[in-house]
Coordinates of C-alpha atoms (C1' of nucleotides) in Angstrom, one line a residue:
Chain S
X59 CA 2.7 -39.1 -17.8
X60 CA 6.2 -37.8 -18.6
X61 CA 4.9 -35.6 -21.4
X62 CA 2.4 -34.1 -19.1
X63 CA 5.1 -32.8 -16.8
X64 CA 7.2 -31.4 -19.6
X65 CA 7.8 -27.7 -19.2
X66 CA 6.7 -25.9 -22.3
X67 CA 6.7 -22.1 -22.5
X68 CA 6.2 -19.7 -25.3
X69 CA 6.7 -16.2 -26.5
X70 CA 4.0 -14.9 -28.7
X71 CA 4.8 -11.5 -30.2
X72 CA 2.5 -9.8 -32.5
X73 CA 4.3 -8.5 -35.7
X74 CA 2.8 -5.1 -35.6
X75 CA 6.1 -3.5 -34.9
X76 CA 9.8 -4.3 -34.3
X77 CA 10.6 -6.4 -31.4
X78 CA 10.1 -4.2 -28.3
X79 CA 12.7 -4.3 -25.5
X80 CA 9.8 -5.3 -23.1
X81 CA 8.9 -8.2 -25.3
X82 CA 12.5 -9.2 -25.4
X83 CA 12.6 -9.3 -21.6
X84 CA 9.5 -11.5 -21.5
X85 CA 11.1 -13.7 -24.1
X86 CA 14.2 -13.8 -22.0
X87 CA 12.4 -14.8 -18.8
X88 CA 10.6 -17.5 -20.7
X89 CA 13.8 -18.7 -22.2
X90 CA 15.5 -18.8 -18.8
X91 CA 12.6 -20.7 -17.3
X92 CA 12.7 -23.2 -20.0
X93 CA 16.5 -23.7 -19.8
X94 CA 16.4 -23.9 -16.0
X95 CA 13.7 -26.5 -16.1
X96 CA 14.9 -28.4 -19.2
X97 CA 11.8 -27.5 -21.1
X98 CA 10.9 -26.3 -24.5
X99 CA 10.7 -22.7 -25.6
X100 CA 8.3 -22.0 -28.4
X101 CA 7.9 -19.0 -30.7
X102 CA 4.4 -18.3 -32.0
X103 CA 3.7 -15.3 -34.2
X104 CA 0.3 -13.8 -33.4
X105 CA -0.6 -12.1 -36.6
X106 CA -4.4 -12.4 -36.2
X107 CA -4.7 -8.8 -37.0
X108 CA -3.7 -9.0 -40.6
X109 CA -4.0 -5.3 -41.2
X110 CA -1.3 -4.4 -38.8
X111 CA 1.0 -7.3 -39.3
X112 CA 3.8 -7.5 -41.8
X113 CA 6.6 -9.8 -42.9
X114 CA 9.2 -7.1 -42.2
X115 CA 8.2 -7.1 -38.6
X116 CA 8.2 -10.9 -38.5
X117 CA 11.8 -10.8 -39.8
X118 CA 12.8 -8.2 -37.3
X119 CA 11.4 -10.4 -34.5
X120 CA 13.4 -13.4 -35.7
X121 CA 16.6 -11.4 -36.1
X122 CA 16.3 -9.6 -32.8
X123 CA 15.6 -12.8 -30.8
X124 CA 18.4 -14.6 -32.5
X125 CA 20.8 -11.7 -32.0
X126 CA 20.0 -11.8 -28.3
X127 CA 20.7 -15.5 -28.2
X128 CA 17.1 -16.4 -27.4
X129 CA 16.8 -19.3 -29.9
X130 CA 13.5 -21.2 -29.9
X131 CA 13.0 -24.9 -30.0
X132 CA 9.8 -24.7 -32.0
X133 CA 8.5 -22.0 -34.2
X134 CA 7.2 -21.0 -37.7
X135 CA 10.6 -21.3 -39.3
X136 CA 11.9 -24.4 -37.5
X137 CA 8.6 -26.2 -37.2
X138 CA 7.7 -28.6 -34.4
X139 CA 5.1 -31.1 -33.4
X140 CA 2.3 -28.6 -32.7
X141 CA 2.4 -26.3 -35.7
X142 CA 1.6 -24.3 -37.5
X143 CA 3.2 -21.6 -35.3
X144 CA 1.8 -18.6 -37.0
X145 CA -1.8 -17.8 -36.1
X146 CA -2.8 -16.7 -39.6
X147 CA -2.2 -20.3 -40.7
X148 CA -4.4 -21.6 -37.9
X149 CA -7.7 -19.8 -38.8
X150 CA -9.5 -23.0 -39.5
X151 CA -9.1 -24.5 -36.1
X152 CA -10.7 -21.7 -34.0
X153 CA -14.3 -22.0 -35.3
X154 CA -14.3 -25.7 -34.3
X155 CA -13.7 -24.8 -30.7
X156 CA -16.1 -21.9 -30.8
X157 CA -18.8 -24.3 -32.1
X158 CA -17.9 -26.8 -29.4
X159 CA -18.4 -24.1 -26.8
X160 CA -21.7 -23.1 -28.3
X161 CA -22.9 -26.7 -28.4
X162 CA -22.1 -27.0 -24.7
X163 CA -23.9 -23.8 -23.9
X164 CA -20.8 -21.8 -23.0
X165 CA -21.0 -19.4 -25.9
X166 CA -23.7 -17.8 -28.0
X167 CA -24.1 -15.7 -31.1
X168 CA -24.4 -12.0 -30.7
X169 CA -26.1 -9.9 -33.4
X170 CA -25.5 -6.5 -31.9
X171 CA -24.1 -3.9 -34.2
X172 CA -21.3 -1.7 -33.2
X173 CA -23.8 1.2 -32.9
X174 CA -25.9 -0.8 -30.5
X175 CA -22.9 -1.7 -28.5
X176 CA -21.7 1.9 -28.4
X177 CA -25.1 3.0 -27.2
X178 CA -25.1 0.5 -24.4
X179 CA -21.7 1.7 -23.4
X180 CA -22.7 5.3 -23.4
X181 CA -25.8 4.5 -21.3
X182 CA -23.8 2.9 -18.6
X183 CA -21.3 5.7 -18.6
X184 CA -24.1 8.1 -18.2
X185 CA -25.5 6.2 -15.2
X186 CA -22.0 6.0 -13.8
X187 CA -22.1 2.3 -13.8
X188 CA -19.1 0.2 -14.8
X189 CA -19.4 -0.8 -18.4
X190 CA -20.1 -4.3 -19.3
X191 CA -22.0 -6.0 -22.1
X192 CA -25.6 -6.6 -21.1
X193 CA -25.8 -10.1 -22.5
X194 CA -29.0 -9.3 -24.4
X195 CA -28.3 -11.7 -27.2
X196 CA -27.8 -14.6 -24.8
X197 CA -31.3 -15.9 -25.0
X198 CA -32.3 -15.2 -28.6
X199 CA -34.6 -17.8 -30.1
X200 CA -33.8 -19.6 -33.3
X201 CA -36.5 -17.5 -35.1
X202 CA -35.1 -14.2 -33.9
X203 CA -31.6 -15.3 -35.0
X204 CA -32.9 -16.2 -38.4
X205 CA -34.6 -12.9 -38.7
X206 CA -31.5 -11.0 -37.8
X207 CA -29.5 -13.2 -40.2
X208 CA -32.0 -12.4 -43.0
X209 CA -31.3 -8.7 -42.4
X210 CA -27.7 -9.5 -43.4
X211 CA -26.3 -9.3 -39.9
X212 CA -23.2 -11.3 -39.2
X213 CA -23.0 -12.5 -35.7
X214 CA -20.0 -12.6 -33.4
X215 CA -19.7 -15.3 -30.9
X216 CA -19.6 -14.4 -27.2
X217 CA -18.4 -16.4 -24.2
X218 CA -21.0 -16.7 -21.6
X219 CA -19.3 -15.7 -18.4
X220 CA -20.4 -17.9 -15.5
X221 CA -21.3 -16.5 -12.1
X222 CA -18.9 -16.8 -9.2
X223 CA -15.3 -16.1 -8.9
X224 CA -12.2 -17.0 -10.9
X225 CA -8.9 -17.4 -9.0
X226 CA -5.5 -18.9 -9.5
X227 CA -2.0 -18.8 -8.0
X228 CA 0.3 -16.6 -9.9
X229 CA 4.0 -17.7 -10.0
X230 CA 5.2 -14.2 -9.2
X231 CA 2.2 -12.4 -7.7
X232 CA 0.7 -15.1 -5.5
X233 CA -3.0 -15.8 -5.1
X234 CA -5.2 -13.7 -7.4
X235 CA -9.0 -13.7 -7.7
X236 CA -11.6 -11.9 -9.8
X237 CA -15.3 -11.4 -9.4
X238 CA -16.9 -12.8 -12.5
X239 CA -19.9 -10.5 -12.2
X240 CA -17.6 -7.6 -13.2
X241 CA -16.7 -9.3 -16.5
X242 CA -19.1 -9.0 -19.4
X243 CA -19.7 -11.7 -21.9
X244 CA -16.8 -11.2 -24.2
X245 CA -16.4 -11.9 -27.9
X246 CA -14.3 -14.9 -28.9
X247 CA -15.0 -14.9 -32.6
X248 CA -15.4 -11.7 -34.5
X249 CA -18.2 -11.3 -37.0
X250 CA -15.7 -11.6 -39.7
X251 CA -14.9 -15.1 -38.6
X252 CA -11.5 -14.5 -37.0
X253 CA -10.8 -15.2 -33.4
X254 CA -10.1 -12.5 -30.8
X255 CA -6.9 -12.5 -28.9
X256 CA -8.2 -14.0 -25.7
X257 CA -9.7 -16.9 -27.6
X258 CA -6.8 -17.6 -30.0
X259 CA -4.2 -17.7 -27.2
X260 CA -6.1 -20.2 -25.2
X261 CA -6.7 -22.5 -28.1
X262 CA -3.1 -22.2 -29.3
X263 CA -1.6 -22.6 -25.8
X264 CA -3.8 -25.6 -25.2
X265 CA -3.0 -27.2 -28.5
X266 CA 0.7 -26.5 -28.2
X267 CA 0.6 -28.0 -24.7
X268 CA 2.0 -24.9 -23.1
X269 CA 2.5 -25.6 -19.4
X270 CA 3.7 -22.2 -18.0
X271 CA 2.7 -18.8 -19.3
X272 CA 5.1 -16.0 -18.3
X273 CA 4.1 -12.6 -19.6
X274 CA 3.7 -8.9 -18.7
X275 CA 1.3 -7.9 -16.0
X276 CA -0.8 -6.0 -18.5
X277 CA -2.3 -9.5 -19.2
X278 CA -3.5 -10.1 -15.6
X279 CA -7.0 -9.0 -16.4
X280 CA -7.1 -11.3 -19.5
X281 CA -6.1 -14.2 -17.3
X282 CA -9.5 -14.6 -15.7
X283 CA -11.2 -14.8 -19.1
X284 CA -8.7 -17.2 -20.4
X285 CA -9.0 -19.5 -17.4
X286 CA -12.8 -19.5 -17.9
X287 CA -12.3 -20.8 -21.5
X288 CA -9.9 -23.5 -20.4
X289 CA -12.4 -24.6 -17.8
X290 CA -15.3 -24.6 -20.3
X291 CA -13.2 -26.7 -22.6
X292 CA -12.3 -29.1 -19.8
X293 CA -8.7 -28.4 -20.5
X294 CA -5.9 -28.3 -18.0
X295 CA -5.2 -24.7 -16.9
X296 CA -1.5 -23.8 -17.3
X297 CA 0.5 -22.0 -14.6
X298 CA 0.7 -18.2 -15.0
X299 CA 3.4 -15.8 -14.0
X300 CA 3.0 -12.1 -14.5
X301 CA 6.1 -9.8 -14.7
X302 CA 6.1 -6.2 -13.7
X303 CA 6.4 -3.7 -16.6
X304 CA 9.4 -1.8 -17.8
X305 CA 8.7 1.9 -17.4
X306 CA 10.5 5.0 -18.7
X307 CA 12.2 7.3 -16.2
X308 CA 9.1 9.4 -16.0
X309 CA 7.2 6.3 -15.0
X310 CA 5.1 6.2 -18.1
X311 CA 5.1 3.4 -20.6
X312 CA 8.4 3.1 -22.5
X313 CA 7.8 4.8 -25.9
X314 CA 9.5 6.4 -28.8
X315 CA 9.8 9.7 -27.2
X316 CA 12.0 8.2 -24.5
X317 CA 14.5 7.0 -27.2
X318 CA 14.9 3.5 -28.5
X319 CA 12.3 0.9 -27.8
X320 CA 13.0 -1.8 -30.3
X321 CA 15.9 -4.2 -29.8
X322 CA 17.1 -3.4 -33.3
X323 CA 17.2 0.3 -32.5
X324 CA 19.5 -0.3 -29.5
X325 CA 21.7 -2.4 -31.7
X326 CA 21.9 0.3 -34.3
X327 CA 22.9 2.8 -31.6
X328 CA 25.8 0.6 -30.7
X329 CA 24.6 -1.5 -27.9
X330 CA 25.9 -5.1 -27.7
X331 CA 23.2 -7.7 -27.6
X332 CA 25.0 -9.5 -24.8
X333 CA 24.9 -6.4 -22.7
X334 CA 21.2 -5.8 -23.6
X335 CA 20.2 -9.3 -22.4
X336 CA 22.3 -9.0 -19.3
X337 CA 20.9 -5.6 -18.4
X338 CA 17.3 -6.5 -19.0
X339 CA 17.6 -9.7 -16.9
X340 CA 18.6 -7.5 -14.0
X341 CA 15.2 -5.7 -14.3
X342 CA 13.3 -7.8 -11.8
X343 CA 15.8 -10.5 -11.2
X344 CA 19.0 -10.5 -9.2
X345 CA 21.9 -13.0 -9.1
X346 CA 22.3 -15.0 -5.9
X347 CA 26.1 -14.3 -5.8
X348 CA 25.8 -10.6 -6.3
X349 CA 27.9 -10.8 -9.5
X350 CA 25.9 -8.9 -12.1
X351 CA 27.8 -9.5 -15.3
X352 CA 26.7 -12.9 -16.4
X353 CA 26.2 -14.8 -19.6
X354 CA 22.8 -16.2 -20.6
X355 CA 23.8 -19.7 -19.5
X356 CA 25.0 -18.5 -16.1
X357 CA 21.8 -16.5 -15.6
X358 CA 19.7 -19.5 -16.6
X359 CA 21.4 -21.7 -14.1
X360 CA 20.7 -19.2 -11.3
X361 CA 17.2 -18.3 -12.4
X362 CA 14.1 -18.9 -10.2
X363 CA 10.8 -17.5 -11.4
X364 CA 9.4 -17.2 -7.9
X365 CA 12.2 -14.8 -7.0
X366 CA 11.4 -12.4 -9.7
X367 CA 10.3 -9.0 -8.4
X368 CA 6.6 -8.3 -8.9
X369 CA 6.9 -4.6 -9.1
X370 CA 7.6 -2.4 -12.1
X371 CA 11.0 -1.3 -12.9
X372 CA 12.4 1.8 -14.6
X373 CA 14.6 1.6 -17.6
X374 CA 17.6 3.8 -16.9
X375 CA 20.4 4.2 -19.4
X376 CA 23.2 4.8 -16.9
X377 CA 23.6 1.2 -15.9
X378 CA 23.0 -0.1 -19.4
X379 CA 25.7 2.2 -20.7
X380 CA 28.1 1.1 -18.0
X381 CA 27.4 -2.6 -18.7
X382 CA 27.7 -2.1 -22.4
X383 CA 31.1 -0.5 -21.8
X384 CA 32.1 -3.6 -19.7
X385 CA 31.2 -5.9 -22.6
X386 CA 33.0 -3.7 -25.1
X387 CA 36.2 -3.9 -23.1
X388 CA 36.0 -7.7 -22.8
X389 CA 34.8 -8.6 -26.2
X390 CA 37.0 -10.5 -28.6
X391 CA 39.0 -7.9 -30.6
X392 CA 38.4 -9.4 -34.1
X393 CA 34.7 -9.7 -33.4
X394 CA 34.5 -6.2 -32.0
X395 CA 36.3 -4.8 -35.0
X396 CA 33.7 -6.3 -37.3
X397 CA 30.9 -4.8 -35.3
X398 CA 32.6 -1.4 -35.3
X399 CA 33.1 -1.1 -39.0
X400 CA 29.7 0.2 -39.8
X401 CA 30.4 3.2 -37.5
X402 CA 33.6 3.9 -39.4
X403 CA 32.1 3.8 -42.9
X404 CA 32.6 7.6 -43.2
X405 CA 36.4 7.0 -43.3
X406 CA 38.7 5.6 -45.9
X407 CA 39.4 2.3 -44.2
X408 CA 41.9 1.3 -46.9
X409 CA 44.4 3.7 -45.2
X410 CA 45.0 0.8 -42.8
X411 CA 45.5 -2.9 -42.9
X412 CA 43.0 -5.2 -41.1
X413 CA 45.5 -5.7 -38.3
X414 CA 46.0 -2.0 -37.9
X415 CA 42.3 -1.4 -37.8
X416 CA 42.0 -4.0 -35.0
X417 CA 44.8 -2.1 -33.2
X418 CA 42.9 1.2 -33.6
X419 CA 39.8 -0.4 -32.1
X420 CA 41.9 -1.9 -29.4
X421 CA 43.4 1.4 -28.3
X422 CA 40.2 3.4 -28.6
X423 CA 37.7 0.9 -27.1
X424 CA 38.6 1.6 -23.5
X425 CA 36.6 4.7 -22.6
X426 CA 33.6 4.1 -24.8
X427 CA 30.2 3.1 -23.7
X428 CA 28.4 2.6 -27.0
X429 CA 29.9 1.6 -30.3
X430 CA 28.8 4.7 -32.1
X431 CA 31.2 6.8 -30.0
X432 CA 34.0 5.3 -32.0
X433 CA 33.0 7.3 -35.1
X434 CA 34.3 10.4 -33.4
X435 CA 36.9 8.8 -31.2
X436 CA 38.8 7.4 -34.1
X437 CA 38.5 10.4 -36.4
X438 CA 42.1 11.6 -36.0
X439 CA 43.4 8.4 -37.3
X440 CA 42.2 9.1 -40.8
X441 CA 43.3 11.5 -43.4
X442 CA 46.6 13.3 -43.8
X443 CA 45.7 16.4 -41.9
X444 CA 43.9 16.6 -38.6
X445 CA 41.2 18.9 -37.5
X446 CA 42.3 20.9 -34.5
X447 CA 39.6 21.6 -32.0
X448 CA 39.4 25.4 -31.4
X449 CA 39.8 25.0 -27.7
X450 CA 42.9 22.9 -28.2
X451 CA 44.4 25.4 -30.6
X452 CA 44.0 28.2 -28.2
X453 CA 44.9 26.6 -24.9
X454 CA 47.5 24.1 -25.9
X455 CA 49.0 24.8 -29.3
X456 CA 49.2 28.6 -28.8
X457 CA 50.6 28.1 -25.3
X458 CA 54.2 28.4 -24.1
X459 CA 54.7 24.7 -23.6
X460 CA 53.8 23.8 -27.1
X461 CA 56.1 26.6 -28.4
X462 CA 59.0 25.0 -26.6
X463 CA 58.1 21.3 -27.0
X464 CA 57.0 21.1 -30.6
X465 CA 60.0 22.8 -32.3
X466 CA 62.3 20.8 -30.1
X467 CA 60.6 17.6 -31.2
X468 CA 61.0 18.5 -34.8
X469 CA 64.6 19.4 -34.4
X470 CA 65.9 16.6 -32.2
X471 CA 63.3 13.9 -31.9
X472 CA 61.3 13.0 -35.0
X473 CA 64.2 11.4 -36.8
X474 CA 65.2 9.4 -33.8
X475 CA 61.8 8.1 -33.0
X476 CA 61.3 4.5 -33.5
X477 CA 58.0 4.0 -35.3
X478 CA 58.4 0.3 -35.5
X479 CA 59.2 -0.5 -31.9
X480 CA 56.6 0.2 -29.3
X481 CA 58.9 -0.3 -26.4
X482 CA 61.6 1.9 -27.7
X483 CA 59.2 4.7 -28.6
X484 CA 57.7 4.4 -25.2
X485 CA 61.1 5.0 -23.7
X486 CA 62.0 7.8 -26.0
X487 CA 58.8 9.6 -25.0
X488 CA 59.5 9.0 -21.4
X489 CA 63.0 10.5 -21.9
X490 CA 61.4 13.5 -23.6
X491 CA 59.2 14.1 -20.6
X492 CA 62.0 13.8 -18.2
X493 CA 64.1 16.2 -20.3
X494 CA 61.4 18.9 -20.3
X495 CA 60.7 18.4 -16.7
X496 CA 64.3 18.8 -15.6
X497 CA 65.3 21.4 -18.1
X498 CA 62.2 23.5 -18.2
X499 CA 60.1 22.4 -15.3
X500 CA 57.3 21.4 -17.6
X501 CA 55.0 18.7 -16.3
X502 CA 55.1 15.4 -18.1
X503 CA 51.5 15.7 -18.7
X504 CA 51.9 19.0 -20.5
X505 CA 54.7 17.8 -22.7
X506 CA 52.5 15.0 -23.9
X507 CA 49.5 17.3 -24.3
X508 CA 51.5 19.4 -26.7
X509 CA 52.3 16.4 -28.9
X510 CA 48.9 14.9 -28.6
X511 CA 47.3 18.2 -29.6
X512 CA 49.5 18.6 -32.6
X513 CA 48.9 15.0 -33.8
X514 CA 45.3 14.4 -32.9
X515 CA 43.9 17.9 -32.4
X516 CA 42.6 16.9 -29.0
X517 CA 43.6 16.8 -25.4
X518 CA 42.6 13.2 -24.9
X519 CA 42.4 10.0 -26.8
X520 CA 44.2 6.7 -27.3
X521 CA 47.5 5.8 -25.8
X522 CA 50.1 8.2 -27.3
X523 CA 52.7 5.6 -28.3
X524 CA 50.1 3.4 -30.0
X525 CA 48.7 6.5 -31.7
X526 CA 52.0 7.6 -33.1
X527 CA 52.9 4.2 -34.4
X528 CA 49.5 3.7 -36.0
X529 CA 49.6 7.1 -37.7
X530 CA 53.1 6.5 -38.9
X531 CA 56.1 8.7 -39.3
X532 CA 54.8 10.6 -42.4
X533 CA 51.6 11.7 -40.9
X534 CA 53.1 12.5 -37.5
X535 CA 55.8 14.7 -39.1
X536 CA 53.4 16.4 -41.3
X537 CA 51.0 17.1 -38.5
X538 CA 53.5 18.4 -36.0
X539 CA 55.1 20.7 -38.6
X540 CA 51.6 22.0 -39.5
X541 CA 50.9 22.7 -35.9
X542 CA 54.0 24.9 -35.3
X543 CA 53.2 27.1 -38.4
Chain O
rG149 C1' -14.6 6.2 -12.2
rG150 C1' -14.8 0.3 -11.3
rU151 C1' -11.4 -3.7 -10.8
rC152 C1' -6.6 -5.5 -10.2
rC153 C1' -1.3 -5.1 -9.3
rC154 C1' 2.8 -2.6 -6.9
rA155 C1' 5.6 0.3 -2.9
rU156 C1' 13.7 -0.4 0.5
rC157 C1' 19.1 4.8 -1.5
rG158 C1' 18.0 9.2 -7.8
rU159 C1' 17.8 4.0 -10.5
rC160 C1' 18.2 -1.7 -10.5
rU161 C1' 17.9 -4.5 -6.2
rA162 C1' 19.5 -7.9 -1.3
rG163 C1' 16.4 -8.5 2.7
rA164 C1' 11.3 -14.1 3.5
rG165 C1' 10.0 -11.2 12.6
rG166 C1' 15.5 -10.7 16.0
rU167 C1' 22.2 -11.4 12.5
rC168 C1' 19.7 -4.2 9.7
rU169 C1' 23.3 1.6 13.5
rA170 C1' 19.6 -1.9 6.2
rG171 C1' 24.0 -5.0 2.0
rG172 C1' 25.5 -4.8 -3.4
rA173 C1' 25.5 -2.5 -8.4
rC174 C1' 24.9 2.0 -11.6
rG175 C1' 25.2 7.2 -11.1
rC176 C1' 27.4 11.2 -8.1
rG177 C1' 31.8 13.3 -4.7
rG178 C1' 36.9 12.4 -2.9
rC179 C1' 41.7 9.9 -2.9
rC180 C1' 45.5 6.6 -5.3
rC181 C1' 47.5 5.1 -10.0
rU182 C1' 48.6 7.6 -14.6
rC183 C1' 51.0 10.9 -21.0
rU184 C1' 45.1 12.4 -21.6
rC185 C1' 40.0 10.2 -21.5
rA186 C1' 39.0 5.8 -19.3
rA187 C1' 39.8 1.4 -16.5
rG188 C1' 41.2 -0.5 -11.8
rG189 C1' 41.8 0.0 -6.2
rC190 C1' 40.1 2.6 -1.8
rU191 C1' 36.5 5.8 0.2
rG192 C1' 32.2 9.2 0.9
rC193 C1' 26.9 10.8 0.2
rA194 C1' 22.3 8.4 -0.2
rA195 C1' 16.4 4.5 1.1
rC196 C1' 12.6 0.9 4.5
rA197 C1' 6.1 6.4 1.4
rC198 C1' 2.7 7.7 5.7
rG199 C1' -0.5 6.3 9.8
rG200 C1' -2.5 2.6 12.9
rG201 C1' -2.3 -2.2 14.8
rU202 C1' -0.2 -7.6 16.0
rU203 C1' 4.4 -9.0 18.8
rC204 C1' 9.1 -9.1 24.0
rA205 C1' 10.8 -7.7 18.9
rA206 C1' 8.6 -5.4 12.1
rA207 C1' 11.8 -3.1 6.3
rU208 C1' 9.7 -8.0 7.0
rC209 C1' 2.7 -9.9 9.2
rC210 C1' -2.5 -7.2 9.2
rC211 C1' -5.6 -2.8 8.2
rG212 C1' -6.1 2.1 6.3
rU213 C1' -4.1 6.4 3.6
rU214 C1' -1.2 8.2 -0.1
rG215 C1' 1.4 7.5 -4.5
rG216 C1' 2.5 4.9 -9.1
rG217 C1' 1.2 1.2 -12.7
rA218 C1' -2.2 -2.0 -15.4
rU219 C1' -6.9 -3.0 -17.3
rC220 C1' -12.0 -2.1 -18.5
rA221 C1' -12.7 -3.2 -27.4
rC222 C1' -15.6 -7.6 -32.6
rC223 C1' -6.4 -4.5 -30.7
rA224 C1' -3.0 -7.9 -29.4

RNA sequence: GGUCCCAUCGUCUAGAGGUCUAGGACGCGGCCCUCUCAAGGCUGCAACACGGGUUCAAAUCCCGUUGGGAUCACCA
């Protein structure tokens, strides 16, 4: 009895593209549900459509899921008691069930050609009637079937939809019901001998003992069909829960033209997987304590599927960016430095030691929101010379303040500055500010601007003391002298 | 078009008949801090789609309207 109560959920992506952020959210909610209920979380690859599936996409799905921390208990790579976990390796089991259904009178062979089906469809559209398969092959005699077969026709197998109503209690939407008379007899086995999606999922979920199915609400209409198959097979119907969709800001389906859609694309852009998971969890779910920055484990402990919002939610970058920034600020420095390196590949990293690189990341990480910003934000650390922004040249370096400050610094300060001692240099700069404020009435801010402009070519950037020390005396002297010329 | 789902600030949401002159977060404005950009602290702006009911009382329940979404394949 114990095994019957075990919570088993699954995520069943189809490898016809990289792992979509929406699929990632579905995976996350399944994972959370499994964790919260001490159940198993299964990964199944639905590659029934061999034409569109590829190994590269399968690898992308594995990598993305792992990067997000959504590790599965059973799956194609790790195995498990109910394998295989890849549909293309399960092709021999579906016909058995199809035959069983036919023997019991729940399914029948359909010899209609695509053309005939299309004609039927057009006819009903013309008559403004909702389209639905007529069921004309339902009562073919053995002789008729033989005749059709002799013509070389390969039959598909259709499920005979019973009369009445199909209903169930959705874990997030509540009670749902469907009028069976609106559903035509649907194909479960294609004429080429492979199962259709609706059939394969049911067989697989049944054999894999899936207890709860959490998925996007685009599957609601499939649910009726699937429940009918479970019932025909005399199998226990799992519990269903349908999540609202993630929409783009224009309320359409999230697609390429809105920017990144695959988890791997977000990662390439410089989003941290921890932030991605956290953000996506907040689409439809909210923490009971109001504290939104949470680890996967914390979210799992607080997760209740019944409290998930049943409406769609819009994917806005503002909050994702903010959250990503929060994670960047808090992340372990050594780890972050490694993550950042790919974005710094255009520079000669050998100019600095590993420790110094870490320091560069440490002092530049503060204002950034995505990792890729660091490419530009660390630019002035590299190379002997620095590129001065036109605006900075004009407004700062050509200004009166710079003309006073910079020569003074060259004359009286550079040799005194302590490039090895952060505290001392900090004081020396503070003294310099005080000096110009008292002697020339120049604001502290402006004094620093002049130096910053000369050394970094910009008006803002990392902490000045840290920057000077990192750059080192040679570069600083060179750059300040170059600026006064 | 048929069917189904959904509807609180711009966005994500809290809210399960009275505690709501509707709370939080992001974003936006202001102030403080400050060598800059940030961060942090304080603060301001901003929503119950509309119309009917039910009830002493409705953001919360019911009906309708409108709007949005999904789905109607031998794709998954």
